[in-house]
XYZ file of C-alpha atoms in Angstrom:
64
model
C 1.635 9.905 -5.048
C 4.346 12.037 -3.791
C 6.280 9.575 -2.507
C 5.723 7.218 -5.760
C 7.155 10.374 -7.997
C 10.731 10.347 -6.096
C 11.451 6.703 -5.719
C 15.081 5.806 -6.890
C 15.877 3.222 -9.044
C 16.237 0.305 -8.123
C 14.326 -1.456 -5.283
C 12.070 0.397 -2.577
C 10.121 -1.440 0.054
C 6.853 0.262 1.199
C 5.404 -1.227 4.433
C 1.795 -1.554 4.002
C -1.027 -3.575 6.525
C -4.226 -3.202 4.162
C -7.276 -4.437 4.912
C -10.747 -5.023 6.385
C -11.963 -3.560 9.419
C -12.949 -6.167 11.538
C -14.017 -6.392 15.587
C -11.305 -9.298 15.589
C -8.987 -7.449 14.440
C -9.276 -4.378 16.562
C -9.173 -6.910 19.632
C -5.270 -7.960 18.677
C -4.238 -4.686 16.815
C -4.091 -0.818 17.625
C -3.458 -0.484 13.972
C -6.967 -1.005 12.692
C -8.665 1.202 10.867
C -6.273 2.423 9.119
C -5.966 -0.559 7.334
C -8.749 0.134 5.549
C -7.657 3.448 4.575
C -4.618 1.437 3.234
C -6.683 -0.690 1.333
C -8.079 2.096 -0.690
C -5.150 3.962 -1.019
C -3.162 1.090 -2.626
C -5.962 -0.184 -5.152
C -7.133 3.367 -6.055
C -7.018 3.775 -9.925
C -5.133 6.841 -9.501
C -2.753 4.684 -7.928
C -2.394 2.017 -10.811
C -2.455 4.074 -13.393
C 0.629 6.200 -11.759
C 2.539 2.671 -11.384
C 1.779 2.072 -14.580
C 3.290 5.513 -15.882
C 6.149 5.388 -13.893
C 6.967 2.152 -14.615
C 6.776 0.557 -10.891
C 7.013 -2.909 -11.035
C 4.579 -4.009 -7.891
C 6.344 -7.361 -6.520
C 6.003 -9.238 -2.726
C 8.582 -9.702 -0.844
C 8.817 -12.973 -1.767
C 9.605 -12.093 -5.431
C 13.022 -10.678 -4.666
C-alpha cells in the first residue's frame, strides 16, 4: 500500500514473480515461496480497490 500511495506520475515498474508453490519450482528457484505470498498480495481486494482509487492503470510490460 505504502509504496502504491507515493508512486509518481507517470510510469513505475514493480517487479513481481507471483505464483504457486510447487516442488518443481523449488527444484530450479530459491525464490519460492514467496511467490505465493506475491500472489496474494497482488490480487488482494484491498489491493484493487486502492488501484482503483488511485487511479493505477495495471498494464504488462508488453503494453508499453
Amino acid at each position: 500500500k505504502s509504496i502504491l500511495n507515493h508512486l509518481k506520475d507517470g510510469v513505475t515498474e514493480i517487479c513481481a514473480h507471483p505464483g504457486f508453490y510447487d516442488s518443481g519450482i523449488s527444484k530450479i528457484s530459491s525464490y519460492s515461496l514467496m511467490r505465493e505470498k506475491e500472489l496474494d498480495i497482488l490480487t488482494h481486494t484491498e489491493i484493487k480497490k486502492l488501484t482503483g482509487k488511485l487511479g493505477i492503470k495495471l498494464i504488462s510490460f508488453k503494453d508499453l
